[in-house]
mmCIF file of N, CA and C in Angstrom:
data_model
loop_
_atom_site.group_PDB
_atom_site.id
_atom_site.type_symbol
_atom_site.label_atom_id
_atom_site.label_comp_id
_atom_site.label_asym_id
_atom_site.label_seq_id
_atom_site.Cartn_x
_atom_site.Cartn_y
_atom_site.Cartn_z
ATOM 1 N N UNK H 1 0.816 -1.187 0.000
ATOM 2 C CA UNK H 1 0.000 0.000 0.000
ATOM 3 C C UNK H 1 0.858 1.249 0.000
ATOM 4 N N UNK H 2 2.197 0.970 0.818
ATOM 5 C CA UNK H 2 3.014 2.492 0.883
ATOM 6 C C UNK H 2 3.399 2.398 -0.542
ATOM 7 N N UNK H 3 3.582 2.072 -1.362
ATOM 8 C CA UNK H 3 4.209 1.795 -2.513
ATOM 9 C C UNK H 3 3.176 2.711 -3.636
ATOM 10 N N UNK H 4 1.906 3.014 -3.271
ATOM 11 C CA UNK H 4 1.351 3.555 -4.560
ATOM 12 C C UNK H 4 1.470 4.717 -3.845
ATOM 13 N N UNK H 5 1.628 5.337 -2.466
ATOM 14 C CA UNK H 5 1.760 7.164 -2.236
ATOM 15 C C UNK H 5 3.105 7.544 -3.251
ATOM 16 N N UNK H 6 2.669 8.993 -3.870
ATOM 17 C CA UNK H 6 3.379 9.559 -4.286
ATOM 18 C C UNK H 6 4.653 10.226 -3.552
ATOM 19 N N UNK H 7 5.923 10.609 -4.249
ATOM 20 C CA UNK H 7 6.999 10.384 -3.178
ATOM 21 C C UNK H 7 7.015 12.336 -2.838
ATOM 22 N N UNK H 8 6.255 13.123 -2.947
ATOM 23 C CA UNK H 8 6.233 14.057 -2.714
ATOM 24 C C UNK H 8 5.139 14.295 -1.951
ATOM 25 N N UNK H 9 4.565 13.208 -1.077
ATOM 26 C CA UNK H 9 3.712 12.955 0.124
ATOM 27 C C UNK H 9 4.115 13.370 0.999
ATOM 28 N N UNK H 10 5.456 12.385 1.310
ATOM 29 C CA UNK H 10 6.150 12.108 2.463
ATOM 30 C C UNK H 10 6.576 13.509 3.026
ATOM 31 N N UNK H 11 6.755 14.339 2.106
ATOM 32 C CA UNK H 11 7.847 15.891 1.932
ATOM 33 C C UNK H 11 6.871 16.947 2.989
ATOM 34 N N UNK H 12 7.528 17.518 3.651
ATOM 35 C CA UNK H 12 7.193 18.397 4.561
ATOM 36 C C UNK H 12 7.261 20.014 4.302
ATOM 37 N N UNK H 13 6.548 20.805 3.804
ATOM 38 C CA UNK H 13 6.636 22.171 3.333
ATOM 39 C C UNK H 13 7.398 22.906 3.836
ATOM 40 N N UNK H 14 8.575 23.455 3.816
ATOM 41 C CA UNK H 14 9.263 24.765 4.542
ATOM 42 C C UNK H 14 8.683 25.949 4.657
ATOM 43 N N UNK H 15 9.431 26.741 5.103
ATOM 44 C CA UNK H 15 8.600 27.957 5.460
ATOM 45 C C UNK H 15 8.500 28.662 4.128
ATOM 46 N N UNK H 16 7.610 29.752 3.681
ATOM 47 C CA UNK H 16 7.681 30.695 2.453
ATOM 48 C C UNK H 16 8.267 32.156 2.980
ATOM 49 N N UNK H 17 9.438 31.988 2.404
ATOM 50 C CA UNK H 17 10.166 33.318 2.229
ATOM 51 C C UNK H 17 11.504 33.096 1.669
ATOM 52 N N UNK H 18 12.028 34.391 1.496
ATOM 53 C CA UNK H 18 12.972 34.313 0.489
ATOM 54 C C UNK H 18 14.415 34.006 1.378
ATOM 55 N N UNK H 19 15.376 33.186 0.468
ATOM 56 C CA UNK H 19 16.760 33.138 1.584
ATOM 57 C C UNK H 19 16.434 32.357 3.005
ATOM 58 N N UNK H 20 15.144 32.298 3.731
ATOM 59 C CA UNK H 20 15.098 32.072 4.848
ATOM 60 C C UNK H 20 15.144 30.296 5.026
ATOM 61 N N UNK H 21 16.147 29.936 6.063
ATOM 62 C CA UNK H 21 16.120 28.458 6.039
ATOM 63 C C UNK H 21 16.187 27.840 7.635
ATOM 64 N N UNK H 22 15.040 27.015 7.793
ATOM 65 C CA UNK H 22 14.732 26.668 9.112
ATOM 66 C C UNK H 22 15.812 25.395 9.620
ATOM 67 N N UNK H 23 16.520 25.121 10.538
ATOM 68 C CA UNK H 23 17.300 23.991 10.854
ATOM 69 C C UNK H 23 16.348 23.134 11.303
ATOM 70 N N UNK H 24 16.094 21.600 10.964
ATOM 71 C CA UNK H 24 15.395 20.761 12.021
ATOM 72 C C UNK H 24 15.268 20.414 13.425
ATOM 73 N N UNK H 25 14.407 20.483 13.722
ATOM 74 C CA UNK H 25 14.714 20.269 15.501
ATOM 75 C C UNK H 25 15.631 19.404 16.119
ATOM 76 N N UNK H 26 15.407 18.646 15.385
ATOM 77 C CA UNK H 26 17.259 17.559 15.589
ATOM 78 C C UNK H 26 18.324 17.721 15.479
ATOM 79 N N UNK H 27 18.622 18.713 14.935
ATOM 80 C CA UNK H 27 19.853 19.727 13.942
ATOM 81 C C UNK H 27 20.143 20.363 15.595
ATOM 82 N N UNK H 28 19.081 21.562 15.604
ATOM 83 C CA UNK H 28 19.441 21.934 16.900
ATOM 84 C C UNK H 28 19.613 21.386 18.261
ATOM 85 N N UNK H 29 18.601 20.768 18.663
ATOM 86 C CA UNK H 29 19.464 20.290 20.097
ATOM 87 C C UNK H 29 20.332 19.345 19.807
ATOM 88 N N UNK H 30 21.077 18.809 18.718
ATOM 89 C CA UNK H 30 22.223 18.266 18.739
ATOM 90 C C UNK H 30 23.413 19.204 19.060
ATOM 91 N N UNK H 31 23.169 20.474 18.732
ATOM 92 C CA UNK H 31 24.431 21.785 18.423
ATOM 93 C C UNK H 31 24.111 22.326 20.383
ATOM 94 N N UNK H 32 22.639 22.312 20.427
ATOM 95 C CA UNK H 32 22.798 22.506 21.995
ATOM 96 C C UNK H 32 23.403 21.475 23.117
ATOM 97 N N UNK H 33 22.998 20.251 22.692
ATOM 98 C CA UNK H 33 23.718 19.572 23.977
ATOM 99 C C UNK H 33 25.152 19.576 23.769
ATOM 100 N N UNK H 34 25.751 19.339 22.311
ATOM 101 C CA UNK H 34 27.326 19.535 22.117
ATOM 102 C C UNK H 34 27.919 20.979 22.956
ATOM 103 N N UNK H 35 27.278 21.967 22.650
ATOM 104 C CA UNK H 35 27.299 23.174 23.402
ATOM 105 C C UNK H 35 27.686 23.015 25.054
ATOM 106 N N UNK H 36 26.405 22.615 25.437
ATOM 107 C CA UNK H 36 26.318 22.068 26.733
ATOM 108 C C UNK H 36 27.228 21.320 27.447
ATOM 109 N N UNK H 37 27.746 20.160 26.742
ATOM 110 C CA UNK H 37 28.683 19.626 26.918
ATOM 111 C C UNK H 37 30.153 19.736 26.664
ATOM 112 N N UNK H 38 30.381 20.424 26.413
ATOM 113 C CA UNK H 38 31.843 21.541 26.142
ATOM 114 C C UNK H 38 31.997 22.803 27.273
ATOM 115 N N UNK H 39 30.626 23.029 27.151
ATOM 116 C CA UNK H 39 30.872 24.133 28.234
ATOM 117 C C UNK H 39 30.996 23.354 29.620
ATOM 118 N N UNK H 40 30.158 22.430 30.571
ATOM 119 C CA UNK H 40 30.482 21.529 31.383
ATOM 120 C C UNK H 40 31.743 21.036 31.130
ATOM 121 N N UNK H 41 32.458 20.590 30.103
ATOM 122 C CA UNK H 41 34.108 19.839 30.264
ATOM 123 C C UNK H 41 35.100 21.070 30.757
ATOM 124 N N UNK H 42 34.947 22.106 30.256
ATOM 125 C CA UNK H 42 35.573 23.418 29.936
ATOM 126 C C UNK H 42 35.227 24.057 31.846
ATOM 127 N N UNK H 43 34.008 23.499 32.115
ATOM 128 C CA UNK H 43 33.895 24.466 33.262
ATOM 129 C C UNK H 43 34.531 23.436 34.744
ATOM 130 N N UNK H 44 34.837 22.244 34.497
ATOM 131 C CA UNK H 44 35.046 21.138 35.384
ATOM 132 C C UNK H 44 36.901 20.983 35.150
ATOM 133 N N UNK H 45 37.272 22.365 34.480
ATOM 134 C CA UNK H 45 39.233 22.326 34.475
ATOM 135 C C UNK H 45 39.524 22.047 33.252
ATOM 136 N N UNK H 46 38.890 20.571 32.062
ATOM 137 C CA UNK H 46 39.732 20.569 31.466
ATOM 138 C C UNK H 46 40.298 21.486 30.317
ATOM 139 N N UNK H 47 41.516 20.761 29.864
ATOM 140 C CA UNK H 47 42.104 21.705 28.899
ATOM 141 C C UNK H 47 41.280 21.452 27.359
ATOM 142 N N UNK H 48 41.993 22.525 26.385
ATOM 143 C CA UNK H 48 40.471 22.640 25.765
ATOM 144 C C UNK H 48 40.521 21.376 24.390
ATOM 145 N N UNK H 49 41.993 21.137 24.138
ATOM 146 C CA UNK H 49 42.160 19.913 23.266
ATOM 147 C C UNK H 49 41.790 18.754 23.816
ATOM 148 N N UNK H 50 41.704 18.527 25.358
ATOM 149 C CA UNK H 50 41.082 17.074 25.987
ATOM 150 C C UNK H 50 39.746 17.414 25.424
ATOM 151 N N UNK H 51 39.177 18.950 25.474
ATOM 152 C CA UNK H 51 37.360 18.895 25.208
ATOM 153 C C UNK H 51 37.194 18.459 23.439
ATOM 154 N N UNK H 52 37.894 18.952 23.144
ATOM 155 C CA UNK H 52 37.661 18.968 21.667
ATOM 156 C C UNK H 52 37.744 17.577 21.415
ATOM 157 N N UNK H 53 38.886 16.849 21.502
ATOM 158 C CA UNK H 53 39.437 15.378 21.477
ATOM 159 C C UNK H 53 38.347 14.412 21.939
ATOM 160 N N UNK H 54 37.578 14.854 22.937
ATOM 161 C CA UNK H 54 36.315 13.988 24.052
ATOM 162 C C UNK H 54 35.345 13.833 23.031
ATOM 163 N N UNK H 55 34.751 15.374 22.484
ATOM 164 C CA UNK H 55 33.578 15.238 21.812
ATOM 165 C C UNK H 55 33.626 14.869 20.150
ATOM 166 N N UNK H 56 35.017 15.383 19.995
ATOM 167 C CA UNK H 56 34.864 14.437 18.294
ATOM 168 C C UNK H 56 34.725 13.227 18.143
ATOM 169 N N UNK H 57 35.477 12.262 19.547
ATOM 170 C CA UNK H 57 35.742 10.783 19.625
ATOM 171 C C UNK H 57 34.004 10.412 20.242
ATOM 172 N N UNK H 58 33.494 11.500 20.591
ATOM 173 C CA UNK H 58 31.957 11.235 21.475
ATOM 174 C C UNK H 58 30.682 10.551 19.801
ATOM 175 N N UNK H 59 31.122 11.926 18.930
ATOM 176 C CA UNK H 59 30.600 12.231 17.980
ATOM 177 C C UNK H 59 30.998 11.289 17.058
ATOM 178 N N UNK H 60 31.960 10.986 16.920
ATOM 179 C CA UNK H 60 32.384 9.335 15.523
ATOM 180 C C UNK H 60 31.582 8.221 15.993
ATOM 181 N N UNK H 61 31.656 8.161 17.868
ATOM 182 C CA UNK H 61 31.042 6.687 18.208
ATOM 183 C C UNK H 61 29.487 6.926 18.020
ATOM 184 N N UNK H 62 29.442 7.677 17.996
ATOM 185 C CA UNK H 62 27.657 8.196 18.120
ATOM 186 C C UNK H 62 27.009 8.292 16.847
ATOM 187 N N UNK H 63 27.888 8.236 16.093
ATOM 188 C CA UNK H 63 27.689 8.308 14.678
ATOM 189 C C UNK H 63 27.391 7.176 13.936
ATOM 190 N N UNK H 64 28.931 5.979 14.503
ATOM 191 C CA UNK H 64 28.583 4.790 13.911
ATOM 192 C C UNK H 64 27.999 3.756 14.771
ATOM 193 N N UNK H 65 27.154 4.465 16.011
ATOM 194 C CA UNK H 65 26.042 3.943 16.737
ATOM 195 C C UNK H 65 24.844 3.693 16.046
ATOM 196 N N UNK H 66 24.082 4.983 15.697
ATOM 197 C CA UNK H 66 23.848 4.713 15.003
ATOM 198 C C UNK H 66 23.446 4.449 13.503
ATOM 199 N N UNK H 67 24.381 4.797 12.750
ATOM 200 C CA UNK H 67 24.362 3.417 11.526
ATOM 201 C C UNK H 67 24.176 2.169 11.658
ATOM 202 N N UNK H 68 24.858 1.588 12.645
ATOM 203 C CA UNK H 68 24.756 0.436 12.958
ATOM 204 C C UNK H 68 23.212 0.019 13.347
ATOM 205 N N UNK H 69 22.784 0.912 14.122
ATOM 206 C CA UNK H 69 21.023 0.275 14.586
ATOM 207 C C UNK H 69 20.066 0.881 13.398
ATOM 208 N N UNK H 70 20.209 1.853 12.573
ATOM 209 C CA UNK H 70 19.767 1.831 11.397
ATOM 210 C C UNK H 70 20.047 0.795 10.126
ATOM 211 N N UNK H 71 21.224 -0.047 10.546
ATOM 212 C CA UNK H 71 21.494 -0.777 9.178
ATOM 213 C C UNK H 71 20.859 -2.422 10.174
ATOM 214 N N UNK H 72 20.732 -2.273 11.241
ATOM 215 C CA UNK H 72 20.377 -3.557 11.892
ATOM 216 C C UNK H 72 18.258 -3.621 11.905
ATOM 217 N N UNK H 73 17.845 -2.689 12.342
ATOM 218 C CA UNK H 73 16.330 -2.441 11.893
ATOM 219 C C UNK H 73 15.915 -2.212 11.390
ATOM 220 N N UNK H 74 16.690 -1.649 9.905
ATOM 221 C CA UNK H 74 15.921 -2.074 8.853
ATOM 222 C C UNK H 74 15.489 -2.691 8.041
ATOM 223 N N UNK H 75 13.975 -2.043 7.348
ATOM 224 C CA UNK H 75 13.223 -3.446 7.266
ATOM 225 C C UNK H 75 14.142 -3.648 5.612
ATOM 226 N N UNK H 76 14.863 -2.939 4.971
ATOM 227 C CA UNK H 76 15.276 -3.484 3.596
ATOM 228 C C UNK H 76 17.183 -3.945 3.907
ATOM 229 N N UNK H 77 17.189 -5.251 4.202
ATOM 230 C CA UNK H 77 18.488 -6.180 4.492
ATOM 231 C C UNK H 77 18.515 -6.456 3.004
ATOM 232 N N UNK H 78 19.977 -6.342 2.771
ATOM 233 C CA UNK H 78 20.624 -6.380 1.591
ATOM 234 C C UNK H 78 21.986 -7.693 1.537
#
């Protein structure tokens, strides 16, 4: 049945105006808790290459977290 909706169903309208571009809500509190969490490493002493070093290595594992549970639940196995 999902197979006969048209694929410009699924699509979600942006806002109308010119130049103007909304970030997804996921977009942002990802940039806030990273925020958050830099400022807490930063405010608890450490130095700022341990913070940087913490959250890129935070951000790769979190990354190929999940891929991994996206390539494990989905329903198209290849």
């Amino acid at each position: 049945m999902k197979r006969n909706v048209p694929a410009h169903a699924t699509c979600v309208e942006g806002p109308s105006g010119a130049g103007s571009q909304v970030l997804p809500a996921p977009a942002v509190v990802v940039v806030v808790v990273v925020l958050l969490i830099t400022a807490g490493l930063l405010a608890f002493g450490m130095t700022i290459e341990t913070v940087v070093t913490t959250v890129v290595a935070g951000g790769l594992t979190g990354k190929a977290l999940v891929r991994s549970l996206v390539t494990v639940f989905s329903p198209h196995r290849v």
